[in-house]
Short mmCIF file of C-alpha atoms in Angstrom, two decimals:
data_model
loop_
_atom_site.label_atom_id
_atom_site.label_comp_id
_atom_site.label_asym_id
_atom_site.label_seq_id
_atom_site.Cartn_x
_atom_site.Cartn_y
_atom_site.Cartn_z
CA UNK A 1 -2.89 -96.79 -53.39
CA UNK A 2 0.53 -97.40 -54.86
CA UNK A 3 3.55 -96.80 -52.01
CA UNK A 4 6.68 -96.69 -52.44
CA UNK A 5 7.87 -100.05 -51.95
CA UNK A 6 5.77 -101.66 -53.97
CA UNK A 7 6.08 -99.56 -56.62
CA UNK A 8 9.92 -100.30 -56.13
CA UNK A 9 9.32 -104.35 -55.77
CA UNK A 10 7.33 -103.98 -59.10
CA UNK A 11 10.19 -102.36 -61.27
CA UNK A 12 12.53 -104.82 -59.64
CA UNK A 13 10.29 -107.76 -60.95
CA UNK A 14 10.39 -106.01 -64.20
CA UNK A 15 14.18 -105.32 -64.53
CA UNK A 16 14.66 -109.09 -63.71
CA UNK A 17 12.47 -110.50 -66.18
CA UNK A 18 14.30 -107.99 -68.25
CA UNK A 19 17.17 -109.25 -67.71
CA UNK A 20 16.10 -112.87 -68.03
CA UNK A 21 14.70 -112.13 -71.61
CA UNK A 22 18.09 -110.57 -72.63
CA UNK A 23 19.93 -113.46 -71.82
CA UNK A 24 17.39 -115.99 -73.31
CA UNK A 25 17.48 -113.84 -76.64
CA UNK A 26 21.39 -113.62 -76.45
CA UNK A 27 21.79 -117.60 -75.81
CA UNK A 28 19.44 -117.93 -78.63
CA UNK A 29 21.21 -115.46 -80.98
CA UNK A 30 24.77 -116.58 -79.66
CA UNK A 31 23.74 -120.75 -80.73
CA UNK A 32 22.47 -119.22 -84.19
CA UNK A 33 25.37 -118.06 -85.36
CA UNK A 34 27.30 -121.16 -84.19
CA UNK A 35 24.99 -123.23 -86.30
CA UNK A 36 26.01 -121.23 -89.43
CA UNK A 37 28.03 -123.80 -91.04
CA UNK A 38 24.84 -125.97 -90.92
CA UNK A 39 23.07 -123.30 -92.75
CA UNK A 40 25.30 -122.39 -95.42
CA UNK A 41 24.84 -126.34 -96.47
CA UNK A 42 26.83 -128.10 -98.89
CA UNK A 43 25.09 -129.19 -102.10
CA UNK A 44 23.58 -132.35 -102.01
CA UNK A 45 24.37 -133.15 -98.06
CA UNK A 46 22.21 -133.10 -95.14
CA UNK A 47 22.85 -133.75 -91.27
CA UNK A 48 22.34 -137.06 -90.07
CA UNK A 49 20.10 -135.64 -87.74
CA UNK A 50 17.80 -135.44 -90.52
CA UNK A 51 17.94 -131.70 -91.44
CA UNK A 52 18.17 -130.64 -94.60
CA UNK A 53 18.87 -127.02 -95.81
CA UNK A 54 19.01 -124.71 -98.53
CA UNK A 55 21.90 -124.61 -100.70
CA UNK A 56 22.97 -120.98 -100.57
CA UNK A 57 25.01 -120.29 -104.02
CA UNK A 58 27.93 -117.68 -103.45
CA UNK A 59 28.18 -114.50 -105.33
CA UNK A 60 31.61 -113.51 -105.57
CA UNK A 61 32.78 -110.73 -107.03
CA UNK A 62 34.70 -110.10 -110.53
CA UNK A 63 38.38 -109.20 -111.39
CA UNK A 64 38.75 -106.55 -115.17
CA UNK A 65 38.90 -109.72 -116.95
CA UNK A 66 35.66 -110.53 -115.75
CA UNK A 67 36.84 -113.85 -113.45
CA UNK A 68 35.28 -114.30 -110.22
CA UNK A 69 37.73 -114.56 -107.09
CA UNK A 70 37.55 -115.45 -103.80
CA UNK A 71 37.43 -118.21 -100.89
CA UNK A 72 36.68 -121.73 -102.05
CA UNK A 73 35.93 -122.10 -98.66
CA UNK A 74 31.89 -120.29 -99.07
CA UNK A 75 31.23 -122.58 -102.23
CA UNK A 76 28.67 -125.48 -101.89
CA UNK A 77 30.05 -127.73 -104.78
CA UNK A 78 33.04 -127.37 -107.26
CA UNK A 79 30.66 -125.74 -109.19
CA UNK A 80 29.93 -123.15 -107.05
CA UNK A 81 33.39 -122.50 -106.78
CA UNK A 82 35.20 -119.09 -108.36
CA UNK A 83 37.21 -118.71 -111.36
CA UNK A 84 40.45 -118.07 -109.12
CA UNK A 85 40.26 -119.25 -105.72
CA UNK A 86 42.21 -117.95 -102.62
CA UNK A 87 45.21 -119.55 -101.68
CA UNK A 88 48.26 -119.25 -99.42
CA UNK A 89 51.31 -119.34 -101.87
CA UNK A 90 54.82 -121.31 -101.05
CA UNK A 91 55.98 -117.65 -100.09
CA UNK A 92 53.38 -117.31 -97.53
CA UNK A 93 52.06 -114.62 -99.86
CA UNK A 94 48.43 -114.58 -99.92
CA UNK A 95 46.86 -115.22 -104.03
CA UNK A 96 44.79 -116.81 -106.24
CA UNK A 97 45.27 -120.37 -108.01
CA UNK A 98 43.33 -120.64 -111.25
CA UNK A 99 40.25 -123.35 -110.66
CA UNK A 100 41.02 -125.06 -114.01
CA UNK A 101 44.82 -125.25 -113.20
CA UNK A 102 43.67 -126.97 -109.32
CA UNK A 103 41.26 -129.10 -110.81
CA UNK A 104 43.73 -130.41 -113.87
CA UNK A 105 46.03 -131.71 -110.44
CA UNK A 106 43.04 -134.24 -109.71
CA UNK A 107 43.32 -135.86 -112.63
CA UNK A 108 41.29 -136.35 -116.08
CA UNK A 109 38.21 -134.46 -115.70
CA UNK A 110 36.28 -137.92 -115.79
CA UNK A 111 37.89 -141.18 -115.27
CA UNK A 112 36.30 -144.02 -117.45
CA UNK A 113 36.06 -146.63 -114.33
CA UNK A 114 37.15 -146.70 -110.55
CA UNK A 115 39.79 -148.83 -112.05
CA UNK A 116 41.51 -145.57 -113.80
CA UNK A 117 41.13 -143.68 -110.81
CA UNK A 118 43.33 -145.91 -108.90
CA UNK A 119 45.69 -146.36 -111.54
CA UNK A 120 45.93 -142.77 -112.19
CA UNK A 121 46.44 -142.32 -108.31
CA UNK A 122 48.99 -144.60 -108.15
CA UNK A 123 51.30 -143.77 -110.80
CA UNK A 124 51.08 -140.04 -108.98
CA UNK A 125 53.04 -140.96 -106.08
CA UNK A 126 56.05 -139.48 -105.15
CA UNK A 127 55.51 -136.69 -107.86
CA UNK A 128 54.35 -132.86 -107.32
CA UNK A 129 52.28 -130.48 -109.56
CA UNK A 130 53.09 -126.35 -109.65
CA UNK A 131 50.75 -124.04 -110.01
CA UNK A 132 51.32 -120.63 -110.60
CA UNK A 133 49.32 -118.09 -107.88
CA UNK A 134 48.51 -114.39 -109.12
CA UNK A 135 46.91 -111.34 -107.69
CA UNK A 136 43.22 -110.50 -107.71
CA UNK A 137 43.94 -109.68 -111.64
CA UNK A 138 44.70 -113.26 -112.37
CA UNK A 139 47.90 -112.10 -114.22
CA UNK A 140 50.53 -110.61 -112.11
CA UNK A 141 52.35 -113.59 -110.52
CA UNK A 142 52.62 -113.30 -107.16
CA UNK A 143 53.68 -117.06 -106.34
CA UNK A 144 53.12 -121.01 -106.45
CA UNK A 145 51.28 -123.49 -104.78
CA UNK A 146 52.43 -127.07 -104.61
CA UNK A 147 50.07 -129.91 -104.97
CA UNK A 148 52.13 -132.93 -103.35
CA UNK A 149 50.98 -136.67 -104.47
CA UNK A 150 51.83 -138.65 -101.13
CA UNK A 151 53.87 -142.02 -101.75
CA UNK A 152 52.10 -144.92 -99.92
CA UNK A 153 54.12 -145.02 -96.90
CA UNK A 154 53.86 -141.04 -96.16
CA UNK A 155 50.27 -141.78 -96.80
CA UNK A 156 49.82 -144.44 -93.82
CA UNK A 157 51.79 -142.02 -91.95
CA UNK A 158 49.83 -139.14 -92.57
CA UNK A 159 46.89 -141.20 -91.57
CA UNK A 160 47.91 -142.41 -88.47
CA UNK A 161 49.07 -138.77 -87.05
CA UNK B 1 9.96 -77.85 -51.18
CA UNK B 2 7.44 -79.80 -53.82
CA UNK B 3 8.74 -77.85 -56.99
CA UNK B 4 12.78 -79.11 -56.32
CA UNK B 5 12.15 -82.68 -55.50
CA UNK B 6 9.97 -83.26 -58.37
CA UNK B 7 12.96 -82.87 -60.40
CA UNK B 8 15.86 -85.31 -58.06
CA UNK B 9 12.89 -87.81 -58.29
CA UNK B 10 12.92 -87.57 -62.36
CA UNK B 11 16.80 -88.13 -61.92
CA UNK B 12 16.54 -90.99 -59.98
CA UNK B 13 14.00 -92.63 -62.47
CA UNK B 14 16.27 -91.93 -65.37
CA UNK B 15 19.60 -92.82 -63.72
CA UNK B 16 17.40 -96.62 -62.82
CA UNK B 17 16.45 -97.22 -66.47
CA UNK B 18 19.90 -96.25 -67.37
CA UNK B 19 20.76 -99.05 -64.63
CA UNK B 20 18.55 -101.35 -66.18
CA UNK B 21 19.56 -101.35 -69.78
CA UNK B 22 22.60 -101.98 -68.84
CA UNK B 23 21.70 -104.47 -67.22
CA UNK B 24 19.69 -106.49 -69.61
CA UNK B 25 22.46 -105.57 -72.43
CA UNK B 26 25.34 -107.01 -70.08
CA UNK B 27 22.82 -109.80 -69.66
CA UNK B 28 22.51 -110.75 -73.68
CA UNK B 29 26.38 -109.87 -74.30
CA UNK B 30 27.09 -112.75 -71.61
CA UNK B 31 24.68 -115.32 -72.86
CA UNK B 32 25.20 -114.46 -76.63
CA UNK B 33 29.18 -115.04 -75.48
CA UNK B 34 27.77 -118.75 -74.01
CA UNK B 35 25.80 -119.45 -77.66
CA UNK B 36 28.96 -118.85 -79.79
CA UNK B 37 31.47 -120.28 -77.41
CA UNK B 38 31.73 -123.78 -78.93
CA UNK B 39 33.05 -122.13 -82.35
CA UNK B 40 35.84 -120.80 -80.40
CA UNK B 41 39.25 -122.31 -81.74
CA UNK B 42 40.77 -125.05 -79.38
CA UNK B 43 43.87 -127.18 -80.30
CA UNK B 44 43.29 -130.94 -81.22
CA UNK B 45 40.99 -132.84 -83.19
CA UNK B 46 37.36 -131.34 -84.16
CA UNK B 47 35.04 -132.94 -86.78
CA UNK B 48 32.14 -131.08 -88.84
CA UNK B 49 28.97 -132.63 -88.35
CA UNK B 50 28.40 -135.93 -90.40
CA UNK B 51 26.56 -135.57 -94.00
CA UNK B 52 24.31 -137.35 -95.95
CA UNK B 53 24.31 -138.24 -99.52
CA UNK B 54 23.61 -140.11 -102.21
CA UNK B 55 24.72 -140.98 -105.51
CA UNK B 56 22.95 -143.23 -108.32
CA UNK B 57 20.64 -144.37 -105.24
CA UNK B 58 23.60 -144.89 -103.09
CA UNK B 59 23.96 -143.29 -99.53
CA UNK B 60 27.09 -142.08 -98.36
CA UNK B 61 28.06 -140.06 -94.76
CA UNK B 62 30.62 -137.93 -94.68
CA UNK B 63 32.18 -135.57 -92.16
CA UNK B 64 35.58 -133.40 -92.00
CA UNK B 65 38.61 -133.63 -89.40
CA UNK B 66 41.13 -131.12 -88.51
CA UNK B 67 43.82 -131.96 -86.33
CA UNK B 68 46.46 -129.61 -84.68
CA UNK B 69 48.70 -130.09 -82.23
CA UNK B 70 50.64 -127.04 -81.02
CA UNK B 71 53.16 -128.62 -79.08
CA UNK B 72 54.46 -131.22 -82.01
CA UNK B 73 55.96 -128.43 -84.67
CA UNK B 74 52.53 -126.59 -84.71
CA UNK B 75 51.41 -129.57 -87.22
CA UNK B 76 48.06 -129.44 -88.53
CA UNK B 77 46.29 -131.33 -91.21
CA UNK B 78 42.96 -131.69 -92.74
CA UNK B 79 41.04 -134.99 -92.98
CA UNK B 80 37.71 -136.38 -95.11
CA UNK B 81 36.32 -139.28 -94.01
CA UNK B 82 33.64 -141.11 -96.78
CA UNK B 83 31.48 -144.17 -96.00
CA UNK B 84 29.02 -145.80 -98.00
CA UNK B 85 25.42 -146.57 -96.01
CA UNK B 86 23.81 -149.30 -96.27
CA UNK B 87 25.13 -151.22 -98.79
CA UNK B 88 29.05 -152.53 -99.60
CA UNK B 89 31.14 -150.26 -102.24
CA UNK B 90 33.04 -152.14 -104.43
CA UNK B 91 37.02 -151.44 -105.15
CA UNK B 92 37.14 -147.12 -105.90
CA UNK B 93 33.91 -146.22 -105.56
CA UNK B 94 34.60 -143.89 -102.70
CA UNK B 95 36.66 -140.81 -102.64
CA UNK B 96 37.93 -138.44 -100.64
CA UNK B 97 40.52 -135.71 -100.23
CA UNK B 98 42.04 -133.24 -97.59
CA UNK B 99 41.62 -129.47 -98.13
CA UNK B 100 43.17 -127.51 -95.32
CA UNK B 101 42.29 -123.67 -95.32
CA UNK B 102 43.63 -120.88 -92.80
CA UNK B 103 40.76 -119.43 -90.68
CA UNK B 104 40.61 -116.15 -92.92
CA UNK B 105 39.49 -118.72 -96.03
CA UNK B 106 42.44 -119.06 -97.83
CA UNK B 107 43.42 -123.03 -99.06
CA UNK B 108 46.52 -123.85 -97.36
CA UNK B 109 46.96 -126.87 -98.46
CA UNK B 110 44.85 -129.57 -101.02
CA UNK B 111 45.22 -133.14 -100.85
CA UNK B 112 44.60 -135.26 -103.93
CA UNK B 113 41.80 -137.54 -104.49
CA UNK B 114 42.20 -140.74 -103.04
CA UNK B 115 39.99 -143.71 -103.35
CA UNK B 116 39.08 -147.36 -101.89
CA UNK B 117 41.49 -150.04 -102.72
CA UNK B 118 39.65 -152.86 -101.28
CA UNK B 119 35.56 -153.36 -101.24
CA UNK B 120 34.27 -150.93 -98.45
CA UNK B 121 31.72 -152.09 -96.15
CA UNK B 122 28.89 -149.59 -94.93
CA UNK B 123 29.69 -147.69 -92.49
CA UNK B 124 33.56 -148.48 -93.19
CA UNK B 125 34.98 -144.66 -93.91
CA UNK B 126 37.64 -144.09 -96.59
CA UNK B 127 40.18 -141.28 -95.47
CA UNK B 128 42.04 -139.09 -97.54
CA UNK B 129 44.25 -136.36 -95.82
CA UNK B 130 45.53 -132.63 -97.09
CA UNK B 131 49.16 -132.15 -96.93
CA UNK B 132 50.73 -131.30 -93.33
CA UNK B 133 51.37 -127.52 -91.96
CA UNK B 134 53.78 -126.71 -89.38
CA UNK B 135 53.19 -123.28 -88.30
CA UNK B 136 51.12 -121.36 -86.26
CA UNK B 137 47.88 -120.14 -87.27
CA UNK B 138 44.28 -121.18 -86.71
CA UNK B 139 42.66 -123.83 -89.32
CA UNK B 140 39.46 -125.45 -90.42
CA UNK B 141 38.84 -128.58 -92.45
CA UNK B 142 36.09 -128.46 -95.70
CA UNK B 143 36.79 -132.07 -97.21
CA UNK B 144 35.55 -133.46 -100.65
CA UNK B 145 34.25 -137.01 -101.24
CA UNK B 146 33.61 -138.77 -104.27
CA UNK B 147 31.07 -141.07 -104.90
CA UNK B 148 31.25 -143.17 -108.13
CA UNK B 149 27.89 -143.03 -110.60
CA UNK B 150 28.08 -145.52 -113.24
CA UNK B 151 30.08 -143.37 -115.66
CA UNK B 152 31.88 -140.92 -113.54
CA UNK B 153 32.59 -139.75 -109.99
CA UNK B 154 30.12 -136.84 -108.32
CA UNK B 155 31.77 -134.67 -105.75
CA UNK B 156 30.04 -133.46 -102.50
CA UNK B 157 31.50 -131.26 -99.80
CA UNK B 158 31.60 -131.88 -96.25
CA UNK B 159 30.41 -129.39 -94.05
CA UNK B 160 32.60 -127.46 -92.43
CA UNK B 161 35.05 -128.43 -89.12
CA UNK B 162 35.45 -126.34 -86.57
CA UNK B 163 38.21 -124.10 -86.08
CA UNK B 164 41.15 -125.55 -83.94
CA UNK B 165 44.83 -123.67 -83.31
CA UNK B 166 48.25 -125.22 -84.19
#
């Protein structure tokens, strides 16, 4: 025969291993989506820990020109990256740098040696590159976006801070 | 008498389980709260976790830095650090540069490729850094390193900092 206070010790056990499992399913879900970054993987680049994941390739979506647009940030490689890529402007304004006119501020698509690369880097210094930021249409100017080539002593600096 | 309490006990049973779900929902808001906590911008340095790569049968680590600091001008700046692993690089073959970006995804600010003057030793990390911001706003680093492969230079990302407050 079931009396009452059992029946109410029973439903108390049950509530708290209610409860319990909520938590442990909410810790669980909570560390999950903290670990995103790790998920949405670079290409080409594990942890050190030894995990390796799948390279998840963005789909971004397309302007009446037909360029993709959006964050560089959700792109696993340059190559993943869209045709105009979100920037903050010199304005503050909020736009979109062309990926061909950010890349062309790294240099020649493909150095020769490491001994170009340097050079190249080093007769940079001191200078700046403008690039022109537009709306989602990747026409209506909306702004600029400076790419500044430290000189060697705001370098160190920059490193040390 | 038996008809009327049948009734306040099937109230009582239903006001309980409304008791209990919240309960257990309170319960898994709370602890899901605790999971995602460490994501949660602070101010000062934070590093991604460090990468693995390799190029032309070369092994590289990499990781990202961001560093803010909200009582110097609300500076913050964006660091890559590159090492190779396991073997010495000789004069540029390791790369990196800075790439700053605002917490909704925009770039803020991109650094230029810089790479190793001098012969790099494993483990030794060249650092390349994104221009500096000084405003307020919350930031994350996503760095690029270069590694070279005997006729060019491959690019790998970092994975991504955390997000920390200037």
């Amino acid at each position: 025969m079931i009396t009452e206070s059992s029946a109410s010790r029973r439903s108390l056990v049950l509530l708290t291993a209610g409860v319990l499992g909520c938590a442990l399913i909410g810790l669980g879900a909570g560390t999950a989506v903290a670990q995103v970054p790790l998920l949405w993987a670079p290409a080409g680049l594990s942890a050190e820990d030894g995990r390796t994941t799948e390279v998840m390739v963005p789909e971004y979506p397309e302007n009446s020109s037909g360029e993709t647009y959006g964050s560089a940030a959700i792109a696993v490689s340059p190559e993943t990256e869209p045709d105009l890529i979100l920037v903050v402007a010199t304005n503050g304004q909020t736009g979109y740098v062309k990926k061909v006119d950010l890349d062309s501020a790294q240099g020649p698509t493909e150095f020769k040696s490491p001994n170009e690369a340097l050079e190249w880097h080093e007769s940079m210094r001191g200078s700046e590159m403008t690039i022109p930021v537009y709306a989602q249409d990747g026409k209506t100017a909306v702004g600029q976006f400076v790419i500044y080539y430290p000189t060697a002593a705001e370098e160190a600096k920059a490193l040390k801070d | 008498m038996k008809t009327e309490s049948a009734p306040i006990h099937e109230g009582a049973k239903a006001k309980s389980r409304r008791r209990a779900v919240v309960a257990m929902a309170t319960a898994f808001a709370v602890s899901f709260m605790a999971g995602v906590t460490p994501t949660v911008a602070n101010a000062g340095i934070a590093t991604s976790t460090v990468g693995s790569f390799s190029v032309a049968g070369n092994n590289y680590r990499n990781f990202a830095r961001i560093a803010t600091y909200p009582t110097s001008n609300h500076q913050a700046s964006a660091f890559t650090h590159t090492a190779p692993n396991g073997f010495t690089a000789p004069v540029g073959w390791v790369g990196s540069r800075g790439r700053l970006f605002t917490s909704g995804g925009a770039l803020s600010c991109e650094g230029i490729n810089t790479y190793n003057p001098s012969s790099l030793a494993s483990g030794s990390y060249h650092v390349a850094v994104s221009c500096i911001r000084n405003q307020v706003g919350t930031w994350y680093s996503y760095g690029v390193s270069r590694a070279w492969n005997g006729s060019g230079y491959n690019s790998v990302y970092t994975f991504l900092s955390p997000n920390q407050n200037s």
